[in-house]
Coordinates of C-alpha atoms and ligand atoms in Angstrom, one line a residue:
X1 CA -11.1 120.9 -117.5
X2 CA -14.2 122.3 -115.9
X3 CA -17.5 122.5 -117.8
X4 CA -19.7 125.3 -117.0
X5 CA -23.2 124.6 -115.7
X6 CA -25.5 127.6 -116.0
X7 CA -28.9 126.0 -116.2
X8 CA -31.4 127.6 -113.9
X9 CA -35.1 127.8 -113.7
X10 CA -36.2 124.1 -113.9
X11 CA -38.5 122.8 -111.3
X12 CA -35.7 121.2 -109.3
X13 CA -34.2 124.6 -108.7
X14 CA -37.5 125.7 -107.4
X15 CA -37.6 122.9 -104.8
X16 CA -34.1 123.5 -103.7
X17 CA -34.6 127.2 -103.3
X18 CA -37.7 126.5 -101.2
X19 CA -35.6 124.2 -99.0
X20 CA -32.8 126.7 -98.7
X21 CA -35.2 129.2 -97.3
X22 CA -36.0 126.8 -94.5
X23 CA -33.5 125.1 -92.2
X24 CA -31.2 123.8 -94.9
X25 CA -28.1 125.8 -95.7
X26 CA -26.1 123.6 -98.0
X27 CA -27.2 121.1 -100.6
X28 CA -25.6 117.7 -101.1
X29 CA -26.4 115.5 -104.1
X30 CA -25.1 112.2 -105.4
X31 CA -24.7 110.3 -108.7
X32 CA -25.4 106.7 -107.9
X33 CA -24.6 104.4 -110.9
X34 CA -24.9 100.7 -110.6
X35 CA -21.6 99.2 -111.8
X36 CA -23.2 96.8 -114.2
X37 CA -22.4 98.4 -117.5
X38 CA -20.8 101.5 -119.1
X39 CA -22.5 104.9 -118.7
X40 CA -24.5 106.2 -121.6
X41 CA -25.7 109.7 -122.6
X42 CA -28.8 109.4 -120.4
X43 CA -26.5 109.1 -117.5
X44 CA -24.7 112.3 -118.6
X45 CA -27.9 114.1 -118.1
X46 CA -28.1 112.9 -114.5
X47 CA -24.4 113.6 -113.9
X48 CA -24.7 117.2 -115.2
X49 CA -27.8 117.7 -113.1
X50 CA -26.4 116.3 -109.8
X51 CA -22.9 117.8 -110.1
X52 CA -24.3 120.9 -111.7
X53 CA -26.7 121.6 -108.9
X54 CA -24.1 121.0 -106.3
X55 CA -21.7 123.4 -108.0
X56 CA -24.4 126.0 -108.6
X57 CA -25.4 126.1 -104.9
X58 CA -21.9 125.8 -103.5
X59 CA -22.7 122.3 -102.3
X60 CA -21.3 118.9 -102.8
X61 CA -21.9 115.9 -105.0
X62 CA -20.8 112.3 -104.2
X63 CA -20.0 109.5 -106.5
X64 CA -21.6 106.4 -105.1
X65 CA -21.5 103.0 -106.7
X66 CA -24.9 101.4 -106.0
X67 CA -23.5 97.9 -105.8
X68 CA -26.1 96.1 -103.7
X69 CA -26.7 93.5 -106.3
X70 CA -23.9 90.9 -106.3
X71 CA -24.7 89.5 -109.7
X72 CA -23.5 91.3 -112.9
X73 CA -21.3 93.9 -111.1
X74 CA -17.7 94.3 -112.1
X75 CA -14.5 96.3 -111.3
X76 CA -14.1 97.1 -115.0
X77 CA -17.4 99.1 -114.9
X78 CA -16.3 101.0 -111.8
X79 CA -13.1 102.1 -113.6
X80 CA -14.9 103.0 -116.8
X81 CA -17.6 105.0 -115.0
X82 CA -15.0 107.0 -113.1
X83 CA -13.2 107.8 -116.3
X84 CA -16.4 109.0 -118.0
X85 CA -17.4 111.3 -115.2
X86 CA -13.9 112.9 -115.1
X87 CA -14.1 113.3 -118.9
X88 CA -17.3 115.2 -118.5
X89 CA -15.4 117.6 -116.3
X90 CA -16.9 116.7 -112.9
X91 CA -15.1 116.0 -109.7
X92 CA -16.3 114.0 -106.6
X93 CA -13.1 115.0 -104.8
X94 CA -12.7 112.6 -101.8
X95 CA -16.3 111.5 -101.9
X96 CA -16.2 108.1 -103.6
X97 CA -18.5 105.6 -102.0
X98 CA -19.7 102.1 -102.4
X99 CA -23.1 101.1 -101.2
X100 CA -21.6 97.7 -100.3
X101 CA -19.4 99.3 -97.6
X102 CA -22.7 100.1 -95.8
X103 CA -23.8 96.5 -95.6
X104 CA -23.2 96.4 -91.8
X105 CA -25.1 99.6 -91.2
X106 CA -27.9 98.5 -93.4
X107 CA -28.1 95.2 -91.5
X108 CA -28.3 97.2 -88.3
X109 CA -31.1 99.3 -89.7
X110 CA -33.1 96.2 -90.6
X111 CA -32.6 94.9 -87.1
X112 CA -33.9 98.3 -85.8
X113 CA -37.0 97.9 -87.9
X114 CA -37.6 94.4 -86.6
X115 CA -37.3 95.6 -83.1
X116 CA -39.8 98.3 -83.7
X117 CA -42.2 95.6 -85.1
X118 CA -41.8 97.2 -88.5
X119 CA -40.3 94.2 -90.4
X120 CA -40.8 90.5 -90.4
X121 CA -39.2 87.4 -91.9
X122 CA -41.5 85.8 -94.4
X123 CA -41.3 82.3 -95.7
X124 CA -43.5 82.9 -98.8
X125 CA -41.8 82.3 -102.2
X126 CA -41.4 85.1 -104.7
X127 CA -44.4 83.8 -106.6
X128 CA -46.6 83.5 -103.6
X129 CA -45.7 87.1 -102.5
X130 CA -46.6 88.3 -106.0
X131 CA -49.9 86.4 -105.9
X132 CA -50.8 87.8 -102.6
X133 CA -49.9 91.4 -103.4
X134 CA -53.2 92.1 -105.0
X135 CA -53.4 94.7 -107.8
X136 CA -54.6 98.3 -108.4
X137 CA -58.2 97.2 -107.8
X138 CA -57.8 94.6 -105.1
X139 CA -56.0 94.9 -101.8
X140 CA -53.3 92.3 -101.0
X141 CA -53.5 89.6 -98.3
X142 CA -51.4 89.6 -95.2
X143 CA -48.6 87.0 -95.1
X144 CA -49.3 84.2 -92.7
X145 CA -45.8 85.0 -91.2
X146 CA -46.7 88.7 -90.6
X147 CA -47.3 88.3 -86.9
X148 CA -44.1 86.5 -86.0
X149 CA -42.8 87.8 -82.7
X150 CA -39.9 90.3 -82.6
X151 CA -37.7 87.6 -81.0
X152 CA -38.4 85.0 -83.7
X153 CA -37.8 87.6 -86.4
X154 CA -34.5 88.6 -84.9
X155 CA -33.4 85.0 -84.7
X156 CA -34.5 84.1 -88.2
X157 CA -33.0 87.2 -89.7
X158 CA -29.7 86.4 -88.1
X159 CA -29.9 82.9 -89.4
X160 CA -30.5 84.3 -92.8
X161 CA -27.4 86.3 -92.5
X162 CA -25.5 83.3 -91.3
X163 CA -26.3 81.4 -94.4
X164 CA -28.6 78.8 -93.0
X165 CA -31.2 79.1 -95.7
X166 CA -31.1 78.7 -99.5
X167 CA -31.7 81.5 -102.0
X168 CA -35.4 82.5 -102.0
X169 CA -36.3 80.5 -99.0
X170 CA -36.9 83.5 -96.8
X171 CA -37.1 87.2 -97.1
X172 CA -37.3 90.2 -94.8
X173 CA -40.3 92.3 -95.5
X174 CA -41.3 95.8 -94.2
X175 CA -44.6 95.6 -92.3
X176 CA -46.6 98.5 -93.8
X177 CA -50.0 98.0 -95.3
X178 CA -51.2 95.3 -97.6
X179 CA -54.2 97.3 -98.6
X180 CA -52.3 100.5 -99.4
X181 CA -53.4 102.0 -102.8
X182 CA -49.7 102.1 -103.5
X183 CA -48.5 98.6 -104.3
X184 CA -45.0 99.5 -103.3
X185 CA -46.2 99.9 -99.7
X186 CA -47.7 96.4 -99.5
X187 CA -45.1 94.9 -97.2
X188 CA -42.3 95.1 -99.7
X189 CA -39.3 92.8 -99.5
X190 CA -36.3 94.7 -98.1
X191 CA -33.7 91.9 -97.8
X192 CA -33.3 88.7 -99.9
X193 CA -31.0 85.8 -99.7
X194 CA -28.4 85.4 -102.5
X195 CA -25.4 83.1 -102.2
X196 CA -23.6 84.9 -105.0
X197 CA -20.1 86.3 -104.3
X198 CA -20.0 90.1 -104.5
X199 CA -17.3 92.0 -106.4
X200 CA -16.3 93.9 -103.2
X201 CA -17.4 91.9 -100.2
X202 CA -16.8 88.5 -101.6
X203 CA -18.8 85.9 -99.7
X204 CA -19.0 87.8 -96.5
X205 CA -22.7 88.4 -97.1
X206 CA -25.4 86.1 -98.4
X207 CA -28.3 88.5 -97.7
X208 CA -28.6 91.7 -99.8
X209 CA -30.8 94.8 -99.3
X210 CA -33.3 95.6 -102.0
X211 CA -33.0 98.8 -103.9
X212 CA -35.9 100.5 -102.2
X213 CA -34.5 99.9 -98.8
X214 CA -30.9 100.4 -99.6
X215 CA -31.1 103.6 -101.5
X216 CA -32.7 105.9 -98.9
X217 CA -30.2 104.5 -96.3
X218 CA -27.3 105.2 -98.6
X219 CA -28.5 108.8 -99.0
X220 CA -29.1 109.2 -95.3
X221 CA -25.7 107.8 -94.3
X222 CA -24.0 110.3 -96.6
X223 CA -26.1 113.3 -95.6
X224 CA -27.6 113.7 -99.0
X225 CA -30.2 116.5 -99.0
X226 CA -31.7 116.0 -102.5
X227 CA -31.9 112.5 -104.0
X228 CA -32.5 113.1 -107.7
X229 CA -33.7 110.1 -109.7
X230 CA -35.8 109.3 -112.7
X231 CA -39.6 109.1 -112.9
X232 CA -40.0 105.4 -112.5
X233 CA -39.2 105.9 -108.8
X234 CA -42.0 108.4 -108.3
X235 CA -44.4 105.7 -106.9
X236 CA -41.5 104.4 -104.7
X237 CA -41.2 107.8 -103.0
X238 CA -43.6 106.9 -100.1
X239 CA -41.5 103.9 -99.4
X240 CA -38.3 106.0 -99.5
X241 CA -39.9 108.4 -97.0
X242 CA -41.2 105.6 -94.9
X243 CA -37.6 104.1 -94.5
X244 CA -36.2 107.5 -93.6
X245 CA -38.9 108.3 -91.1
X246 CA -39.0 104.9 -89.4
X247 CA -35.2 105.0 -88.9
X248 CA -35.5 108.6 -87.6
X249 CA -32.6 110.2 -89.5
X250 CA -32.0 113.8 -88.7
X251 CA -31.4 115.1 -92.2
X252 CA -34.2 113.8 -94.3
X253 CA -33.2 113.5 -97.9
X254 CA -35.8 114.7 -100.4
X255 CA -36.4 112.5 -103.4
X256 CA -37.1 114.4 -106.6
X257 CA -37.9 112.7 -109.9
X258 CA -37.3 113.9 -113.4
X259 CA -37.9 112.4 -116.9
X260 CA -35.2 110.2 -118.4
X261 CA -33.5 111.3 -121.5
X262 CA -34.7 109.5 -124.6
X263 CA -33.1 110.0 -128.0
X264 CA -34.8 109.3 -131.4
X265 CA -33.7 106.2 -133.2
X266 CA -31.6 105.2 -130.3
X267 CA -31.8 102.3 -127.8
X268 CA -30.1 103.4 -124.7
X269 CA -30.7 100.9 -121.8
X270 CA -27.6 99.3 -120.3
X271 CA -29.1 95.9 -120.7
X272 CA -29.4 96.4 -124.5
X273 CA -25.9 97.9 -124.8
X274 CA -24.6 95.0 -122.8
X275 CA -26.2 92.5 -125.1
X276 CA -24.7 94.2 -128.2
X277 CA -21.3 94.0 -126.7
X278 CA -21.6 90.5 -125.4
X279 CA -22.9 89.2 -128.7
X280 CA -20.0 90.9 -130.5
X281 CA -22.3 93.0 -132.7
X282 CA -20.2 96.1 -131.9
X283 CA -16.5 96.7 -131.3
X284 CA -16.7 96.8 -127.5
X285 CA -18.4 99.3 -125.2
X286 CA -16.6 102.1 -126.9
X287 CA -17.8 101.3 -130.4
X288 CA -18.3 104.8 -132.0
X289 CA -21.9 103.9 -132.9
X290 CA -22.9 103.4 -129.3
X291 CA -24.4 106.1 -127.2
X292 CA -22.1 105.0 -124.3
X293 CA -20.0 107.9 -123.1
X294 CA -16.9 106.0 -124.1
X295 CA -18.4 105.3 -127.6
X296 CA -19.4 109.0 -128.0
X297 CA -15.9 110.0 -126.9
X298 CA -14.2 107.7 -129.4
X299 CA -16.6 108.9 -132.0
X300 CA -15.0 112.3 -131.5
X301 CA -17.7 114.2 -129.5
X302 CA -16.2 116.7 -127.0
X303 CA -17.3 116.7 -123.4
X304 CA -18.3 120.4 -123.8
X305 CA -20.8 119.4 -126.5
X306 CA -22.3 116.8 -124.3
X307 CA -22.6 119.1 -121.3
X308 CA -24.2 121.8 -123.6
X309 CA -26.6 119.2 -125.0
X310 CA -27.7 118.2 -121.5
X311 CA -28.3 121.8 -120.6
X312 CA -30.1 122.4 -123.8
X313 CA -32.6 119.5 -123.4
X314 CA -33.3 120.7 -119.9
X315 CA -35.1 118.9 -117.0
X316 CA -38.7 118.2 -116.7
X317 CA -41.2 115.6 -115.4
X318 CA -42.8 115.0 -118.8
X319 CA -41.4 112.2 -120.8
X320 CA -40.3 113.1 -124.3
X321 CA -38.0 112.0 -127.1
X322 CA -35.1 114.3 -128.1
X323 CA -34.2 114.3 -131.7
X324 CA -30.7 113.0 -132.1
X325 CA -30.2 115.9 -134.6
X326 CA -30.0 118.1 -131.5
X327 CA -27.0 116.2 -130.2
X328 CA -25.3 116.6 -133.7
X329 CA -26.1 120.3 -133.6
X330 CA -24.2 120.6 -130.3
X331 CA -21.0 119.0 -131.6
X332 CA -21.1 121.0 -134.8
X333 CA -21.5 124.2 -132.9
X334 CA -18.6 123.3 -130.6
X335 CA -16.2 122.3 -133.3
X336 CA -17.2 125.0 -135.8
X337 CA -14.6 127.6 -134.7
X338 CA -12.3 125.2 -132.9
X339 CA -10.8 122.8 -135.4
X340 CA -8.7 123.1 -138.5
X341 CA -10.1 122.5 -141.9
X342 CA -8.3 120.2 -144.3
X343 CA -9.1 118.9 -147.7
X344 CA -9.8 115.2 -148.0
X345 CA -11.2 113.4 -151.0
X346 CA -13.2 110.3 -149.9
X347 CA -14.2 109.0 -153.3
X348 CA -11.5 110.2 -155.7
X349 CA -11.5 110.8 -159.4
X350 CA -8.3 112.0 -161.1
X351 CA -8.1 115.5 -162.7
X352 CA -5.3 116.4 -165.1
X353 CA -4.7 120.1 -165.6
X354 CA -3.4 119.8 -169.2
X355 CA -2.1 123.3 -169.5
X356 CA -0.2 123.2 -166.2
X357 CA 3.5 122.6 -166.8
X358 CA 4.6 119.0 -166.2
X359 CA 6.9 118.5 -163.2
X360 CA 5.9 121.9 -161.8
X361 CA 4.3 122.5 -158.4
X362 CA 3.4 125.5 -156.2
X363 CA 2.6 126.3 -152.7
X364 CA -0.8 127.8 -151.9
X365 CA -1.7 129.4 -148.6
X366 CA -5.2 128.4 -147.3
X367 CA -6.8 129.6 -144.1
X368 CA -7.3 126.9 -141.5
X369 CA -10.7 128.0 -140.4
X370 CA -12.7 130.7 -142.1
X371 CA -14.7 131.2 -138.8
X372 CA -11.6 131.7 -136.7
X373 CA -8.7 133.7 -138.0
X374 CA -6.6 132.9 -135.0
X375 CA -6.1 129.4 -136.3
X376 CA -3.9 130.8 -139.0
X377 CA -3.2 129.2 -142.4
X378 CA -1.3 126.4 -143.9
X379 CA 0.6 125.6 -147.1
X380 CA -1.1 123.3 -149.6
X381 CA 0.7 122.0 -152.7
X382 CA -0.8 122.3 -156.1
X383 CA 0.3 120.4 -159.1
X384 CA -0.8 119.1 -162.5
X385 CA -2.5 116.0 -161.3
X386 CA -5.2 116.3 -158.7
X387 CA -8.0 114.3 -157.2
X388 CA -11.5 115.6 -156.7
X389 CA -14.6 114.0 -155.2
X390 CA -16.3 111.8 -157.8
X391 CA -19.7 113.3 -157.0
X392 CA -18.4 116.8 -157.8
X393 CA -18.4 116.0 -161.5
X394 CA -21.4 115.3 -163.6
X395 CA -21.2 114.8 -167.4
X396 CA -24.9 115.7 -168.0
X397 CA -25.5 118.2 -165.3
X398 CA -28.8 119.9 -164.7
X399 CA -28.8 123.7 -164.8
X400 CA -28.6 124.1 -161.0
X401 CA -25.5 121.9 -160.7
X402 CA -22.7 124.3 -159.6
X403 CA -19.9 121.8 -159.4
X404 CA -17.7 120.6 -162.2
X405 CA -19.2 119.7 -165.6
X406 CA -18.2 119.9 -169.3
X407 CA -17.7 123.5 -170.4
X408 CA -18.5 125.2 -167.1
X409 CA -15.9 126.7 -164.8
X410 CA -15.6 125.9 -161.1
X411 CA -13.2 127.1 -158.4
X412 CA -10.7 124.7 -156.8
X413 CA -10.6 125.8 -153.1
X414 CA -7.8 128.2 -152.5
X415 CA -6.4 127.7 -156.1
X416 CA -7.7 128.4 -159.6
X417 CA -10.8 128.2 -161.8
X418 CA -10.7 125.1 -163.9
X419 CA -12.7 124.1 -167.0
X420 CA -13.4 120.5 -167.9
X421 CA -12.7 119.7 -171.6
X422 CA -12.6 116.0 -171.8
X423 CA -13.8 112.9 -170.0
X424 CA -11.7 109.7 -170.1
X425 CA -13.6 106.5 -169.6
X426 CA -12.6 102.8 -169.3
X427 CA -14.0 100.1 -171.4
X428 CA -17.1 99.8 -169.2
X429 CA -17.9 103.5 -169.5
X430 CA -16.7 104.3 -166.0
X431 CA -15.1 107.7 -165.7
X432 CA -11.4 107.4 -164.8
X433 CA -10.0 110.8 -165.5
X434 CA -11.0 114.3 -166.3
X435 CA -8.9 116.6 -168.5
X436 CA -9.2 120.2 -167.5
X437 CA -7.5 123.5 -168.1
X438 CA -6.8 126.2 -165.5
X439 CA -6.7 129.9 -165.8
X440 CA -3.6 131.4 -164.2
X441 CA -5.2 134.8 -163.7
X442 CA -7.9 133.4 -161.4
X443 CA -5.6 132.5 -158.5
X444 CA -7.3 132.8 -155.1
X445 CA -6.3 135.9 -153.2
X446 CA -4.9 137.6 -156.4
X447 CA -7.8 140.0 -156.5
X448 CA -9.1 138.7 -159.8
X449 CA -12.6 140.0 -160.5
X450 CA -12.8 139.2 -164.2
X451 CA -15.6 136.7 -164.0
X452 CA -17.4 134.7 -161.3
X453 CA -18.1 131.0 -160.7
X454 CA -21.0 129.6 -158.7
X455 CA -19.2 126.7 -157.1
X456 CA -16.0 125.9 -155.1
X457 CA -14.9 122.3 -154.8
X458 CA -12.1 120.7 -152.7
X459 CA -9.2 118.7 -154.1
X460 CA -5.8 117.2 -153.2
X461 CA -2.6 117.0 -155.2
X462 CA -2.1 113.5 -156.4
X463 CA 1.7 113.6 -155.9
X464 CA 1.5 115.1 -152.4
X465 CA -1.6 113.6 -150.8
X466 CA -1.6 110.8 -148.2
X467 CA -3.8 107.7 -148.0
X468 CA -6.1 107.2 -145.1
X469 CA -8.9 104.9 -143.9
X470 CA -12.1 106.6 -143.1
X471 CA -15.0 105.2 -141.1
X472 CA -18.4 106.7 -141.7
X473 CA -20.9 106.0 -138.9
X474 CA -24.6 106.1 -138.7
X475 CA -27.2 105.0 -136.1
X476 CA -27.2 101.3 -135.2
X477 CA -31.0 101.2 -135.6
X478 CA -33.4 102.9 -138.0
X479 CA -37.2 103.0 -138.2
X480 CA -38.5 100.2 -140.4
X481 CA -40.2 101.2 -143.7
X482 CA -43.5 99.5 -142.8
X483 CA -43.8 100.9 -139.3
X484 CA -42.0 104.1 -138.3
X485 CA -42.2 103.2 -134.6
X486 CA -40.4 99.9 -135.1
X487 CA -36.6 100.2 -135.0
X488 CA -34.6 97.7 -137.0
X489 CA -30.9 97.1 -137.5
X490 CA -29.3 99.6 -139.8
X491 CA -27.1 97.5 -142.1
X492 CA -25.1 100.6 -143.1
X493 CA -24.2 101.8 -139.6
X494 CA -20.6 101.5 -140.6
X495 CA -19.2 102.2 -144.0
X496 CA -15.4 102.1 -144.3
X497 CA -13.5 103.9 -147.0
X498 CA -10.1 102.1 -147.4
X499 CA -8.4 104.7 -149.6
X500 CA -9.3 108.3 -149.0
X501 CA -6.8 110.9 -150.1
X502 CA -5.9 113.7 -147.7
X503 CA -3.6 116.7 -148.0
X504 CA -0.3 116.0 -146.3
X505 CA -0.7 118.5 -143.5
X506 CA -2.8 115.8 -141.9
X507 CA 0.4 114.0 -141.0
X508 CA 0.9 116.2 -138.0
X509 CA -2.3 114.8 -136.4
X510 CA -2.3 112.8 -133.2
X511 CA -4.8 110.4 -131.9
X512 CA -8.1 112.1 -131.0
X513 CA -7.3 115.3 -133.0
X514 CA -10.3 116.6 -134.7
X515 CA -10.7 118.3 -138.1
X516 CA -13.2 119.5 -140.5
X517 CA -12.7 117.7 -143.8
X518 CA -13.9 120.5 -146.0
X519 CA -17.4 119.9 -147.3
X520 CA -17.4 116.3 -145.9
X521 CA -18.0 116.7 -142.2
X522 CA -16.1 116.6 -138.9
X523 CA -13.6 113.8 -138.3
X524 CA -11.4 112.5 -135.5
X525 CA -8.2 110.5 -135.5
X526 CA -9.2 107.1 -134.1
X527 CA -8.2 106.7 -130.5
X528 CA -7.4 103.0 -130.9
X529 CA -6.0 102.4 -134.4
X530 CA -4.6 105.7 -135.6
X531 CA -0.8 105.8 -136.1
X532 CA 1.4 107.9 -138.5
X533 CA 1.7 104.8 -140.7
X534 CA -1.9 103.9 -140.5
X535 CA -4.1 107.0 -140.7
X536 CA -7.6 106.1 -139.5
X537 CA -10.3 108.7 -139.1
X538 CA -13.9 108.5 -137.8
X539 CA -16.6 110.7 -139.0
X540 CA -18.0 112.5 -135.9
X541 CA -20.9 114.1 -137.8
X542 CA -21.7 115.3 -141.2
X543 CA -21.9 119.0 -141.9
X544 CA -25.5 119.3 -142.5
X545 CA -28.3 117.7 -140.5
X546 CA -29.6 114.5 -142.1
X547 CA -32.6 114.9 -140.0
X548 CA -35.9 114.3 -141.9
X549 CA -39.3 115.2 -140.5
Ligands
ATP1 P1 -30.5 101.9 -117.7 O1 -32.0 102.1 -117.6 O2 -29.9 102.4 -118.9 O3 -30.1 100.5 -117.5 P2 -30.1 102.6 -115.0 O4 -31.1 103.6 -114.5 O5 -30.4 101.2 -114.6 O6 -29.9 102.7 -116.5 P3 -28.2 103.3 -113.1 O7 -26.7 103.0 -113.0 O8 -29.1 102.7 -112.1 O9 -28.7 103.0 -114.5 O10 -28.3 104.9 -113.1 C1 -27.6 105.9 -112.5 C2 -28.4 107.1 -112.5 O11 -28.6 107.6 -113.8 C3 -29.8 107.0 -111.9 O12 -30.0 108.0 -111.0 C4 -30.7 107.0 -113.1 O13 -31.9 107.5 -112.7 C5 -29.9 107.9 -114.0 N1 -30.3 107.6 -115.4 C6 -30.3 106.4 -116.0 N2 -30.7 106.5 -117.3 C7 -31.0 107.8 -117.5 C8 -31.6 108.5 -118.6 N3 -31.9 108.0 -119.8 N4 -31.8 109.9 -118.5 C9 -31.5 110.5 -117.3 N5 -31.0 109.8 -116.2 C10 -30.8 108.5 -116.3
MG2 MG1 -30.4 100.2 -112.7

């Protein structure tokens, strides 16, 4: 499947169009995830942007795993990230790269810098480097090792590579300017020692390039023209350009920053997601409450709705928080005319139609989706004993209550008007059954115009319905009552209904099939646990926005 990207007019387009007027004739972008966790919806924004721009301008987009940090990286993450990008509908074709495969070339680049007198081996510890870096008001101090000779630097750097020093004992630093107003330019560390095995290169290397050195090189090696990243790298751009210029690459990639996606009432960072998974607070990386792409997928979101959402939120440099209601809007819009509607009763109460002949049943025809005739209709069995939603009946109903109450008619969807005559309660006063009568003349589709009712409620036939388990999801965190800005754990982020009753047409569902449960929301057959003998549905989203201002 291919998702359409139509977004134009953001500032990145302006930059690219400017560049295309000059010497450049094709653009080349990349999506560079670090394989240290699963992708989340923020990454989707970056994926849509990078692959979308390439497609729009007839260029290319690479998938590059930025695996220059040996700790925390993992093959499982590589597999999951590829799956998520494909699911979103994007294709890196034969351009799958790993930053770790450039370690030799990066080493060569570092040697070039040393030879040019633009890098030196430093013996200061991380703490000492930090202390001597100065701050926004005060310049930094030159390292006492800054003036080492090229020969000495070459020899020491090689010995670093050969494993002769311990972690942290030495670093390679760019020689730029300790009094630069930009702290990133104050002789930044570009290589560090780490005797940690790497998921791809094993123990071949014990020195690893730092992000700010590695990233421009990766871009340059791949011929990337526009290196799109998030705002926190804005202050690193001079260093990015410094690396590109000092190493005299012919195609100079242009770094462009944009603001990260933030969602209301949502914590998105990979580190946080990872802690939830590792502490067992959620059912794996694909828990339907997580905003990981695999979680969102299992929750039942379509890739179309995610791509639309990313386009709708747009791209800018200003940081903002997008209301999660906007994401919910996108999935409702996408499913509205696409999926079949069925009747499911989540909190059942029995209704007996006392004037309907015992043992009789009849077939009713109900449209599958009132918004889309092409989806046709289905047969639904009606009989004397039904279930309706407990909340659709009120004994002492206010005037504006248009559902079922004593002495007032309501329509059963696709069936008849019924009138409630008697309420049966158990010894504790809990309602266990409603005795109603129906009017044969009022059958849906019969053209009856005798009288009108204000409400229509859904129902299932007790004899025909099937049992299902239904998971109702909500955000993992909610604002605390004392302080709106503080997010606390939502104890009701998962409510499971063990015995929902659904009309039997649901038995034709397969894993990941989506439905509207009439009046209750959009639901998906769970990708892990659903079988024909164990019907499990997840609520994707309710029908109306629960968004409160
Ligand atoms: P996190 O902050 O969640 O840990 P990250 O930025 O460390 O994410 P990377 O794997 O380094 O994750 O990111 C890959 C790409 O996705 C980067 O170009 C990054 O800028 C972009 N990206 C990450 N988070 C967001 C976000 N919330 N919105 C838009 N782009 C994002
Ligand atoms: Mg990162």
